[in-house]
Short mmCIF file of C-alpha atoms and ligand atoms in Angstrom, two decimals:
data_model
loop_
_atom_site.label_atom_id
_atom_site.label_comp_id
_atom_site.label_asym_id
_atom_site.label_seq_id
_atom_site.Cartn_x
_atom_site.Cartn_y
_atom_site.Cartn_z
CA MET N 1 -0.28 -0.24 -0.10
CA GLN N 2 2.92 2.57 0.75
CA ASP N 3 4.73 1.37 -2.04
CA SER N 4 2.52 1.52 -4.40
CA GLN N 5 1.52 5.67 -2.70
CA SER N 6 4.96 6.53 -2.66
CA SER N 7 5.45 5.02 -6.86
CA LYS N 8 1.96 7.51 -7.21
CA LEU N 9 3.68 10.02 -5.66
CA LYS N 10 6.57 9.65 -7.53
CA SER N 11 5.22 9.41 -10.95
CA MET N 12 3.25 12.50 -9.90
CA ASN N 13 6.27 14.90 -9.12
CA VAL N 14 8.08 13.25 -12.53
CA LYS N 15 4.35 14.53 -13.78
CA LYS N 16 5.05 17.39 -12.98
CA VAL N 17 8.85 17.97 -14.03
CA LEU N 18 8.04 17.00 -16.98
CA ALA N 19 5.02 19.34 -17.90
CA GLY N 20 7.33 21.66 -16.25
CA LEU N 21 9.73 21.13 -18.97
CA LEU N 22 7.26 20.72 -21.27
CA PHE N 23 5.39 24.13 -21.22
CA SER N 24 9.20 25.80 -21.10
CA SER N 25 9.70 23.73 -24.33
CA LEU N 26 6.32 25.19 -26.18
CA LEU N 27 8.28 28.26 -25.35
CA ILE N 28 11.06 27.85 -27.74
CA GLY N 29 11.01 27.97 -31.75
CA ASN N 30 11.82 26.59 -34.26
CA VAL N 31 14.35 23.30 -33.34
CA SER N 32 16.46 23.29 -36.31
CA ALA N 33 15.82 19.73 -37.78
CA GLN N 34 16.65 18.37 -41.10
CA GLN N 35 14.76 21.11 -43.50
CA GLY N 36 13.59 20.07 -46.57
CA TYR N 37 13.61 15.99 -45.81
CA GLN N 38 12.58 13.96 -48.63
CA PRO N 39 12.59 10.03 -47.44
CA SER N 40 13.79 7.69 -49.48
CA GLU N 41 11.70 5.23 -51.65
CA LYS N 42 12.86 2.38 -49.15
CA ASN N 43 11.77 4.94 -46.57
CA LEU N 44 8.43 4.98 -47.26
CA GLN N 45 8.25 1.47 -48.09
CA ASN N 46 8.87 0.87 -44.27
CA ARG N 47 6.49 3.25 -43.19
CA GLU N 48 3.90 1.12 -45.07
CA TRP N 49 5.52 -2.00 -43.01
CA PHE N 50 5.58 -0.04 -39.74
CA GLN N 51 2.16 0.42 -40.19
CA ASN N 52 1.51 -2.93 -41.13
CA ALA N 53 2.94 -3.81 -38.16
CA LYS N 54 1.27 -2.37 -35.39
CA PHE N 55 2.63 -4.51 -32.60
CA GLY N 56 6.43 -4.53 -31.27
CA LEU N 57 8.45 -5.20 -27.73
CA PHE N 58 10.11 -2.50 -26.25
CA ILE N 59 13.29 -3.57 -23.60
CA HIS N 60 14.81 -0.91 -21.18
CA TRP N 61 18.04 -3.27 -20.54
CA GLY N 62 20.91 -1.48 -18.96
CA MET N 63 23.05 -1.08 -16.08
CA TYR N 64 20.24 -0.19 -13.57
CA CYS N 65 18.63 -3.69 -13.96
CA GLN N 66 20.86 -4.42 -11.25
CA LEU N 67 20.33 -1.93 -8.78
CA ALA N 68 16.18 -3.14 -9.74
CA GLY N 69 14.86 0.70 -8.31
CA GLY N 70 16.67 -0.63 -4.86
CA GLY N 71 12.95 -1.59 -3.34
CA ASN N 72 11.55 1.55 -4.58
CA GLN N 73 8.24 0.92 -6.98
CA GLY N 74 9.01 3.46 -8.49
CA ILE N 75 12.72 3.62 -9.59
CA ALA N 76 13.95 1.64 -11.51
CA GLU N 77 16.37 2.97 -15.31
CA TRP N 78 16.52 6.73 -13.51
CA ILE N 79 17.94 5.67 -10.07
CA MET N 80 21.57 7.23 -10.38
CA ASN N 81 19.55 10.01 -11.30
CA ASP N 82 16.99 9.68 -8.15
CA ARG N 83 19.30 7.85 -5.58
CA LYS N 84 22.23 10.46 -6.85
CA ILE N 85 24.32 8.58 -7.35
CA PRO N 86 27.89 9.47 -7.86
CA ILE N 87 29.82 8.45 -11.59
CA LYS N 88 32.16 6.80 -9.77
CA GLN N 89 30.00 4.52 -7.60
CA TYR N 90 27.48 4.20 -10.31
CA GLU N 91 30.43 2.73 -12.75
CA LYS N 92 31.12 0.11 -10.11
CA LEU N 93 28.19 -1.75 -11.31
CA PRO N 94 28.89 -2.96 -15.26
CA GLY N 95 32.12 -4.87 -12.80
CA PHE N 96 29.43 -7.34 -11.80
CA PHE N 97 26.79 -7.27 -15.00
CA ASN N 98 26.57 -10.79 -16.48
CA PRO N 99 23.80 -12.31 -17.63
CA VAL N 100 24.61 -15.61 -18.03
CA SER N 101 20.72 -16.41 -19.13
CA PHE N 102 20.53 -14.15 -22.09
CA ASN N 103 20.06 -15.73 -25.03
CA PRO N 104 18.35 -13.96 -27.54
CA ALA N 105 17.07 -16.80 -30.15
CA GLU N 106 14.43 -17.53 -26.69
CA TRP N 107 14.07 -13.42 -26.45
CA VAL N 108 13.26 -13.47 -30.48
CA SER N 109 11.08 -17.09 -29.91
CA MET N 110 8.86 -15.35 -27.58
CA VAL N 111 8.31 -12.02 -29.26
CA LYS N 112 7.31 -13.76 -32.13
CA LYS N 113 4.81 -16.02 -30.06
CA ALA N 114 3.56 -12.81 -28.72
CA GLY N 115 2.48 -11.71 -32.31
CA MET N 116 4.88 -8.96 -32.36
CA LYS N 117 6.94 -7.80 -35.97
CA TYR N 118 9.56 -5.82 -34.10
CA ILE N 119 11.70 -4.94 -30.94
CA THR N 120 12.92 -1.27 -29.86
CA ILE N 121 16.13 -1.60 -27.83
CA THR N 122 18.14 0.67 -25.72
CA SER N 123 21.73 0.35 -26.96
CA LYS N 124 22.12 3.38 -24.70
CA HIS N 125 19.88 4.94 -21.92
CA HIS N 126 20.40 7.95 -19.61
CA GLU N 127 23.09 6.35 -17.92
CA GLY N 128 25.51 6.49 -20.69
CA PHE N 129 26.38 3.28 -20.75
CA ALA N 130 26.18 1.67 -24.55
CA MET N 131 25.09 -2.24 -24.46
CA TYR N 132 27.50 -2.74 -27.73
CA ASP N 133 31.06 -2.75 -28.57
CA SER N 134 31.16 1.34 -29.08
CA LYS N 135 34.82 1.82 -30.16
CA VAL N 136 34.76 5.76 -29.65
CA SER N 137 34.10 4.57 -25.77
CA ASP N 138 35.02 2.09 -23.58
CA TYR N 139 32.49 2.37 -21.36
CA ASN N 140 30.38 -0.24 -22.37
CA VAL N 141 29.39 -3.67 -22.38
CA VAL N 142 32.06 -5.61 -24.39
CA LYS N 143 34.81 -3.42 -22.35
CA ARG N 144 33.65 -3.28 -18.86
CA THR N 145 32.02 -5.81 -17.91
CA PRO N 146 32.52 -9.88 -17.13
CA TYR N 147 30.22 -10.77 -19.75
CA GLY N 148 32.65 -9.17 -22.44
CA LYS N 149 29.58 -9.38 -25.33
CA ASP N 150 27.96 -7.55 -28.11
CA ILE N 151 24.34 -8.14 -26.93
CA ILE N 152 23.52 -5.37 -29.61
CA LYS N 153 24.78 -7.57 -32.28
CA MET N 154 23.47 -10.51 -30.28
CA LEU N 155 20.01 -9.84 -30.48
CA LYS N 156 20.49 -8.35 -33.93
CA ASP N 157 21.62 -11.38 -35.43
CA GLU N 158 18.81 -13.17 -34.01
CA CYS N 159 16.30 -10.79 -35.20
CA ASP N 160 17.94 -11.34 -38.63
CA LYS N 161 17.77 -15.39 -38.34
CA GLN N 162 13.71 -15.16 -37.69
CA GLY N 163 13.07 -11.79 -39.52
CA ILE N 164 11.84 -9.13 -36.73
CA LYS N 165 12.88 -5.98 -37.59
CA LEU N 166 15.70 -4.27 -34.76
CA PHE N 167 15.31 -0.57 -34.07
CA PHE N 168 17.75 1.15 -31.45
CA TYR N 169 16.30 3.31 -28.62
CA TYR N 170 19.43 5.96 -28.26
CA SER N 171 19.47 8.64 -25.36
CA GLN N 172 20.49 12.02 -26.32
CA LEU N 173 20.31 12.77 -22.52
CA ASP N 174 23.46 11.40 -20.86
CA TRP N 175 24.45 11.35 -17.27
CA HIS N 176 27.85 10.08 -17.64
CA HIS N 177 29.86 12.25 -20.39
CA PRO N 178 31.84 14.71 -19.46
CA ASP N 179 31.13 16.58 -22.35
CA TYR N 180 27.46 16.52 -21.99
CA PHE N 181 27.14 20.24 -20.43
CA PRO N 182 26.30 22.51 -19.68
CA ARG N 183 23.76 20.14 -18.26
CA GLY N 184 20.13 19.90 -18.51
CA ASN N 185 17.42 19.86 -16.10
CA THR N 186 18.13 16.40 -14.80
CA GLY N 187 21.38 14.23 -14.06
CA GLN N 188 21.79 17.07 -10.92
CA GLY N 189 23.24 16.79 -7.17
CA PHE N 190 25.79 13.51 -7.98
CA THR N 191 29.23 14.05 -7.77
CA GLY N 192 31.72 13.05 -10.49
CA ARG N 193 30.66 15.61 -13.35
CA PRO N 194 33.12 17.61 -14.07
CA GLU N 195 32.05 21.66 -14.10
CA LYS N 196 32.76 22.29 -17.70
CA GLY N 197 32.61 20.79 -20.94
CA ASP N 198 32.58 20.80 -24.56
CA TRP N 199 28.89 20.72 -25.59
CA ASN N 200 29.88 20.19 -29.85
CA LYS N 201 32.24 17.14 -28.42
CA TYR N 202 29.53 15.55 -27.30
CA ILE N 203 27.48 15.85 -30.35
CA ASP N 204 30.46 14.58 -32.14
CA TYR N 205 30.78 11.56 -30.20
CA MET N 206 26.85 10.79 -29.84
CA ASN N 207 26.92 10.91 -34.06
CA ALA N 208 30.17 8.50 -33.58
CA GLN N 209 27.76 6.08 -31.55
CA LEU N 210 25.27 6.45 -34.39
CA THR N 211 27.53 5.91 -36.93
CA GLU N 212 28.63 2.86 -35.47
CA LEU N 213 25.13 1.11 -35.02
CA LEU N 214 24.04 2.05 -38.38
CA THR N 215 27.34 0.97 -39.87
CA ASN N 216 27.75 -2.03 -37.74
CA TYR N 217 24.66 -3.89 -37.40
CA GLY N 218 23.61 -4.38 -41.23
CA GLU N 219 20.17 -2.97 -41.92
CA VAL N 220 18.06 -1.25 -38.78
CA GLY N 221 14.46 -0.41 -38.32
CA GLY N 222 15.59 3.02 -36.85
CA ILE N 223 16.48 4.74 -34.36
CA TRP N 224 14.21 5.46 -31.51
CA PHE N 225 15.41 8.91 -29.99
CA ASP N 226 14.67 10.11 -26.25
CA GLY N 227 16.21 12.89 -23.61
CA MET N 228 15.91 15.95 -25.63
CA TRP N 229 13.79 17.18 -23.45
CA ASP N 230 16.03 17.76 -20.44
CA LYS N 231 17.75 20.60 -22.63
CA TRP N 232 16.21 22.27 -25.06
CA ASP N 233 17.75 25.08 -25.56
CA ALA N 234 21.05 23.26 -26.44
CA PRO N 235 22.38 23.72 -30.17
CA TRP N 236 21.32 19.58 -30.68
CA ARG N 237 22.25 19.88 -34.41
CA LEU N 238 19.73 17.85 -35.06
CA ASP N 239 19.93 18.66 -38.67
CA GLU N 240 22.97 16.75 -38.99
CA THR N 241 21.66 13.64 -36.90
CA TYR N 242 19.15 13.23 -39.00
CA ALA N 243 20.94 13.48 -42.66
CA LEU N 244 24.14 11.53 -41.09
CA ILE N 245 21.18 8.65 -40.30
CA HIS N 246 19.33 9.09 -43.41
CA LYS N 247 22.80 9.12 -45.32
CA LEU N 248 24.00 5.63 -43.53
CA GLN N 249 20.52 3.77 -43.43
CA PRO N 250 18.37 5.76 -46.16
CA GLY N 251 15.91 3.27 -44.75
CA ALA N 252 15.64 3.57 -41.50
CA MET N 253 12.87 5.60 -39.62
CA ILE N 254 13.88 8.63 -37.06
CA GLY N 255 11.62 9.14 -34.39
CA SER N 256 12.09 11.56 -31.57
CA ASN N 257 10.11 11.21 -28.26
CA HIS N 258 10.48 14.82 -27.51
CA HIS N 259 6.41 15.60 -27.26
CA LYS N 260 6.05 17.51 -29.60
CA PHE N 261 4.92 18.14 -33.26
CA PRO N 262 7.81 15.97 -35.46
CA PHE N 263 10.20 17.94 -36.83
CA PRO N 264 11.93 18.11 -40.44
CA GLY N 265 13.81 14.89 -40.83
CA GLU N 266 11.79 12.71 -38.53
CA ASP N 267 10.05 9.30 -40.22
CA PHE N 268 7.71 8.55 -36.74
CA GLN N 269 6.13 10.53 -33.74
CA MET N 270 5.54 8.11 -30.74
CA TYR N 271 3.45 8.87 -27.41
CA GLU N 272 4.39 7.89 -24.10
CA ARG N 273 1.73 6.30 -22.33
CA ASP N 274 -0.90 7.80 -23.88
CA LEU N 275 -3.28 7.48 -26.71
CA PRO N 276 -2.47 10.01 -29.86
CA GLY N 277 -3.62 13.25 -28.59
CA GLU N 278 -4.33 12.01 -25.31
CA ASN N 279 -2.21 14.14 -22.64
CA SER N 280 -2.96 12.07 -19.39
CA MET N 281 0.28 11.43 -18.64
CA GLY N 282 1.50 15.31 -19.36
CA PHE N 283 3.63 14.23 -21.69
CA ASN N 284 1.77 15.54 -24.76
CA HIS N 285 0.59 18.97 -24.87
CA THR N 286 0.08 20.19 -28.04
CA GLY N 287 -2.49 17.09 -28.54
CA ALA N 288 -1.10 17.65 -31.87
CA VAL N 289 -1.14 14.45 -34.80
CA SER N 290 0.73 14.28 -37.53
CA ASP N 291 0.30 12.58 -41.23
CA LEU N 292 3.27 10.26 -39.69
CA PRO N 293 3.42 6.35 -39.18
CA LEU N 294 2.07 6.81 -35.13
CA GLU N 295 3.59 4.54 -32.39
CA MET N 296 2.29 4.70 -28.40
CA CYS N 297 4.84 3.55 -26.12
CA GLU N 298 3.54 1.53 -22.96
CA THR N 299 4.71 -0.17 -19.71
CA MET N 300 3.26 -3.84 -18.62
CA ASN N 301 3.10 -2.42 -15.29
CA GLY N 302 4.55 1.09 -14.33
CA SER N 303 8.33 0.79 -15.25
CA TRP N 304 10.52 0.40 -17.58
CA GLY N 305 13.68 -0.28 -16.33
CA PHE N 306 13.89 -4.13 -14.04
CA ASN N 307 12.29 -3.15 -10.93
CA LEU N 308 12.13 -5.85 -8.43
CA VAL N 309 9.10 -4.66 -6.05
CA ASP N 310 6.92 -2.99 -9.46
CA THR N 311 3.97 -6.06 -9.20
CA GLY N 312 1.05 -3.37 -10.62
CA TYR N 313 1.13 -5.73 -13.90
CA LYS N 314 -1.98 -4.62 -16.07
CA SER N 315 -3.96 -7.19 -16.76
CA THR N 316 -3.57 -8.88 -20.60
CA LYS N 317 -7.42 -7.20 -21.33
CA GLN N 318 -5.81 -3.63 -20.50
CA LEU N 319 -3.31 -4.49 -22.80
CA LEU N 320 -5.02 -6.08 -25.09
CA GLN N 321 -7.55 -3.42 -25.49
CA THR N 322 -4.75 -0.31 -25.42
CA LEU N 323 -3.76 -2.49 -28.36
CA ILE N 324 -6.88 -2.28 -30.55
CA LYS N 325 -7.31 1.35 -29.18
CA ALA N 326 -3.94 2.08 -30.53
CA SER N 327 -4.93 0.68 -33.85
CA GLY N 328 -8.56 2.46 -33.63
CA TYR N 329 -5.92 5.57 -33.88
CA GLY N 330 -4.11 4.07 -36.54
CA ALA N 331 -1.40 3.44 -33.73
CA ASN N 332 1.63 0.64 -33.41
CA LEU N 333 1.95 -0.39 -29.77
CA LEU N 334 4.89 -0.51 -28.26
CA LEU N 335 4.75 -2.35 -24.93
CA ASN N 336 8.56 -2.58 -22.52
CA THR N 337 9.59 -5.12 -20.32
CA GLY N 338 12.78 -4.80 -18.78
CA PRO N 339 15.08 -7.55 -18.58
CA MET N 340 16.65 -8.83 -15.40
CA PRO N 341 20.38 -8.59 -15.26
CA SER N 342 20.54 -12.33 -15.34
CA GLY N 343 18.82 -12.02 -19.05
CA LYS N 344 15.78 -13.48 -18.50
CA ILE N 345 12.41 -11.55 -19.26
CA GLN N 346 10.40 -10.89 -16.07
CA PRO N 347 8.25 -14.38 -16.57
CA GLU N 348 5.31 -12.41 -15.48
CA ASN N 349 5.99 -10.84 -18.98
CA VAL N 350 6.00 -13.20 -20.55
CA ASP N 351 3.32 -14.80 -19.01
CA THR N 352 1.17 -12.15 -20.53
CA LEU N 353 2.66 -11.77 -23.81
CA MET N 354 1.56 -15.79 -24.82
CA VAL N 355 -1.88 -14.41 -24.09
CA VAL N 356 -1.86 -11.33 -25.71
CA GLY N 357 -0.26 -13.10 -28.81
CA LYS N 358 -3.06 -16.31 -28.65
CA TRP N 359 -5.53 -13.46 -28.93
CA LEU N 360 -3.54 -11.74 -31.90
CA ASP N 361 -3.56 -15.45 -33.71
CA LYS N 362 -7.13 -15.58 -33.67
CA TYR N 363 -7.97 -11.82 -34.34
CA GLY N 364 -4.74 -11.02 -35.72
CA GLU N 365 -6.58 -10.18 -38.92
CA THR N 366 -8.40 -6.99 -37.78
CA ILE N 367 -5.41 -5.46 -36.00
CA TYR N 368 -2.61 -5.91 -38.58
CA GLY N 369 -2.31 -4.46 -41.78
CA THR N 370 -5.25 -2.32 -40.46
CA ARG N 371 -5.42 1.72 -40.37
CA LYS N 372 -7.69 3.61 -38.72
CA GLY N 373 -11.07 2.89 -38.75
CA PRO N 374 -14.10 5.65 -39.64
CA VAL N 375 -15.52 5.62 -36.32
CA LYS N 376 -12.73 7.74 -34.03
CA PRO N 377 -12.19 5.35 -30.76
CA THR N 378 -14.78 6.80 -27.79
CA THR N 379 -16.35 5.01 -24.82
CA TRP N 380 -17.41 1.84 -26.26
CA GLY N 381 -14.40 1.07 -28.25
CA ALA N 382 -12.83 2.04 -31.76
CA SER N 383 -12.68 1.03 -35.06
CA THR N 384 -10.42 -0.27 -37.97
CA GLN N 385 -10.24 -0.68 -41.84
CA LYS N 386 -8.60 -2.91 -44.28
CA GLY N 387 -10.26 -2.12 -47.79
CA SER N 388 -13.87 -2.18 -48.17
CA ILE N 389 -14.26 -3.65 -44.03
CA THR N 390 -14.39 -2.04 -41.20
CA TYR N 391 -14.07 -3.61 -38.12
CA LEU N 392 -15.90 -1.97 -34.97
CA HIS N 393 -14.03 -3.53 -31.65
CA VAL N 394 -16.74 -3.08 -29.21
CA LEU N 395 -14.20 -3.24 -25.65
CA ASN N 396 -17.47 -1.83 -23.72
CA TYR N 397 -20.42 -3.68 -24.14
CA GLY N 398 -22.92 -1.66 -22.27
CA ASP N 399 -26.57 -1.89 -24.77
CA GLU N 400 -27.99 -4.73 -27.36
CA ASN N 401 -28.15 -1.84 -29.63
CA LEU N 402 -25.31 0.45 -30.12
CA PHE N 403 -24.92 3.73 -31.43
CA VAL N 404 -22.13 4.17 -34.05
CA GLY N 405 -22.27 7.37 -35.32
CA LYS N 406 -22.75 8.14 -39.47
CA LEU N 407 -21.00 5.64 -41.69
CA PRO N 408 -19.25 7.60 -44.47
CA LYS N 409 -20.66 5.26 -46.92
CA LYS N 410 -24.10 2.70 -47.05
CA ILE N 411 -23.98 -0.77 -45.08
CA LYS N 412 -23.59 -3.69 -47.65
CA SER N 413 -23.39 -6.22 -45.13
CA ALA N 414 -22.47 -6.81 -41.16
CA LYS N 415 -21.66 -9.58 -39.37
CA PHE N 416 -20.07 -10.75 -36.11
CA TYR N 417 -16.66 -11.58 -36.65
CA ASP N 418 -16.53 -14.75 -34.81
CA ASP N 419 -19.46 -16.68 -36.03
CA LYS N 420 -19.94 -14.44 -39.70
CA THR N 421 -23.93 -14.66 -38.21
CA PRO N 422 -25.40 -11.24 -39.41
CA VAL N 423 -25.54 -8.31 -37.49
CA LYS N 424 -29.05 -6.54 -37.18
CA PHE N 425 -28.61 -3.02 -37.99
CA LYS N 426 -30.74 0.27 -38.96
CA GLU N 427 -29.02 3.55 -40.72
CA THR N 428 -30.36 6.38 -39.65
CA GLU N 429 -30.48 10.31 -40.58
CA TYR N 430 -28.28 10.58 -37.02
CA GLY N 431 -25.85 7.59 -37.54
CA VAL N 432 -25.90 4.03 -37.50
CA ILE N 433 -27.66 1.41 -34.39
CA LEU N 434 -26.55 -2.05 -34.32
CA ASN N 435 -27.70 -5.07 -32.23
CA ILE N 436 -25.91 -7.12 -30.19
CA PRO N 437 -27.08 -9.70 -27.82
CA ALA N 438 -25.65 -10.46 -24.54
CA SER N 439 -24.78 -13.48 -25.87
CA LYS N 440 -22.65 -12.36 -28.25
CA LYS N 441 -20.38 -10.42 -26.35
CA LYS N 442 -16.92 -11.44 -25.65
CA SER N 443 -14.95 -10.19 -22.57
CA ILE N 444 -11.85 -8.50 -24.43
CA ASP N 445 -13.60 -7.08 -27.49
CA THR N 446 -16.63 -8.11 -29.85
CA ILE N 447 -15.44 -7.20 -33.56
CA LEU N 448 -18.37 -6.54 -35.97
CA GLU N 449 -17.28 -6.89 -39.45
CA ILE N 450 -18.69 -4.46 -41.66
CA GLU N 451 -18.78 -4.22 -45.38
CA MET N 452 -19.33 -0.42 -46.84
O1 FHN T 1 13.13 9.27 -19.60
C1 FHN T 1 12.85 8.34 -20.46
C2 FHN T 1 12.34 6.98 -19.56
O2 FHN T 1 13.34 6.22 -18.54
C3 FHN T 1 11.65 5.76 -20.51
O3 FHN T 1 12.68 5.45 -21.61
C4 FHN T 1 10.97 6.41 -21.46
C5 FHN T 1 10.20 5.98 -22.61
O4 FHN T 1 9.45 6.65 -23.68
N1 FHN T 1 11.13 7.94 -22.09
C6 FHN T 1 11.62 8.84 -21.19
C7 FHN T 1 10.47 9.68 -20.75
O5 FHN T 1 10.04 10.91 -21.80
#
């Protein structure tokens, strides 16, 4: 009880801090990015692929997993900042990172069974530690850990084998690099950070790391940036970074979790723990939804990184309904897991993913390859669309007669997806009413297939 209260409090505080940061971010002018950017043919194909894929696994794995939140439900990958751990002390963590049970084949098979089509993994989170063999910094998994293997390479090889796309999360914010200076809103108050630094050197370093990620691991899905919100006024040299990425891999999709309308050069727009246009977390101030492919990311409990005491797991019903609603907005769901220090995925997460995968085996046709439907997600559910077929997903069954508002065309046929029996309906001047007897109701999603 106490734990969940403190975690709520923490998340409220984080919300407040981020809301403040975002408010100040609204005050600054246009960030210069890749002006005049024209996506390549390959990039446009990848965008189509992305929109069809609908479901991916987000992986937050870094040195913080070993502290597992330190017994605090609200802390995981932010523990260095939140507990003000001096750099010298934090640097001890890699010394005992030895995930002997890491089995990429197992991870990727799990992803496939869950019905997920891609993985986005933290190549470097805010802690500044590279989970791959970086030549421009020895603060990486190969040089500093007893494990000594390139985790990103191992995962990429397996993804290639099993036909899963891999995206790299990359934190622009860095609590470890001395040249990340002047510091931003976070990363204050712990020792070991020099009071001077050369910002441009930091950006050079970041671009060098991105170059490694885009040249040493074959074709990647794209780069998932995070952390610009830490320092809005900094000269991020986004134009250069985005052009570099698109030069190295024109097909790679760039997205940035800056919580603002996408900048030129970005290929998809993401939302953190909110459906497109919604703002329950305080991140999405503008509410603006672009025409780019969309993605929403969400946790399975309350934490991104592994947290030992956060047992607030969302039900499979809640997660599936989130996936369905996201699809109703035309967005993907990137669902997160924080692997344990052993390299195993938390068993609770595996169980959840297997249930989700079973549902998708049966109903995936109404999700994959669809686009947002004619009825915007609302209290009763959502709609998806593929060609002349609209799928109405009734998530909250209220009444036998469901009023769905106006549809763009006359209905040719309406049936229950499950048994293909006809659905009675009436088209009125105000909209369509569909009759759904209680006997047809499904606990997660009652799907109607409408042809127009
Ligand atoms: O600070 C990060 C957080 O640790 C996590 O990576 C999430 C994922 O969307 N993004 C940031 C907060 O906006």
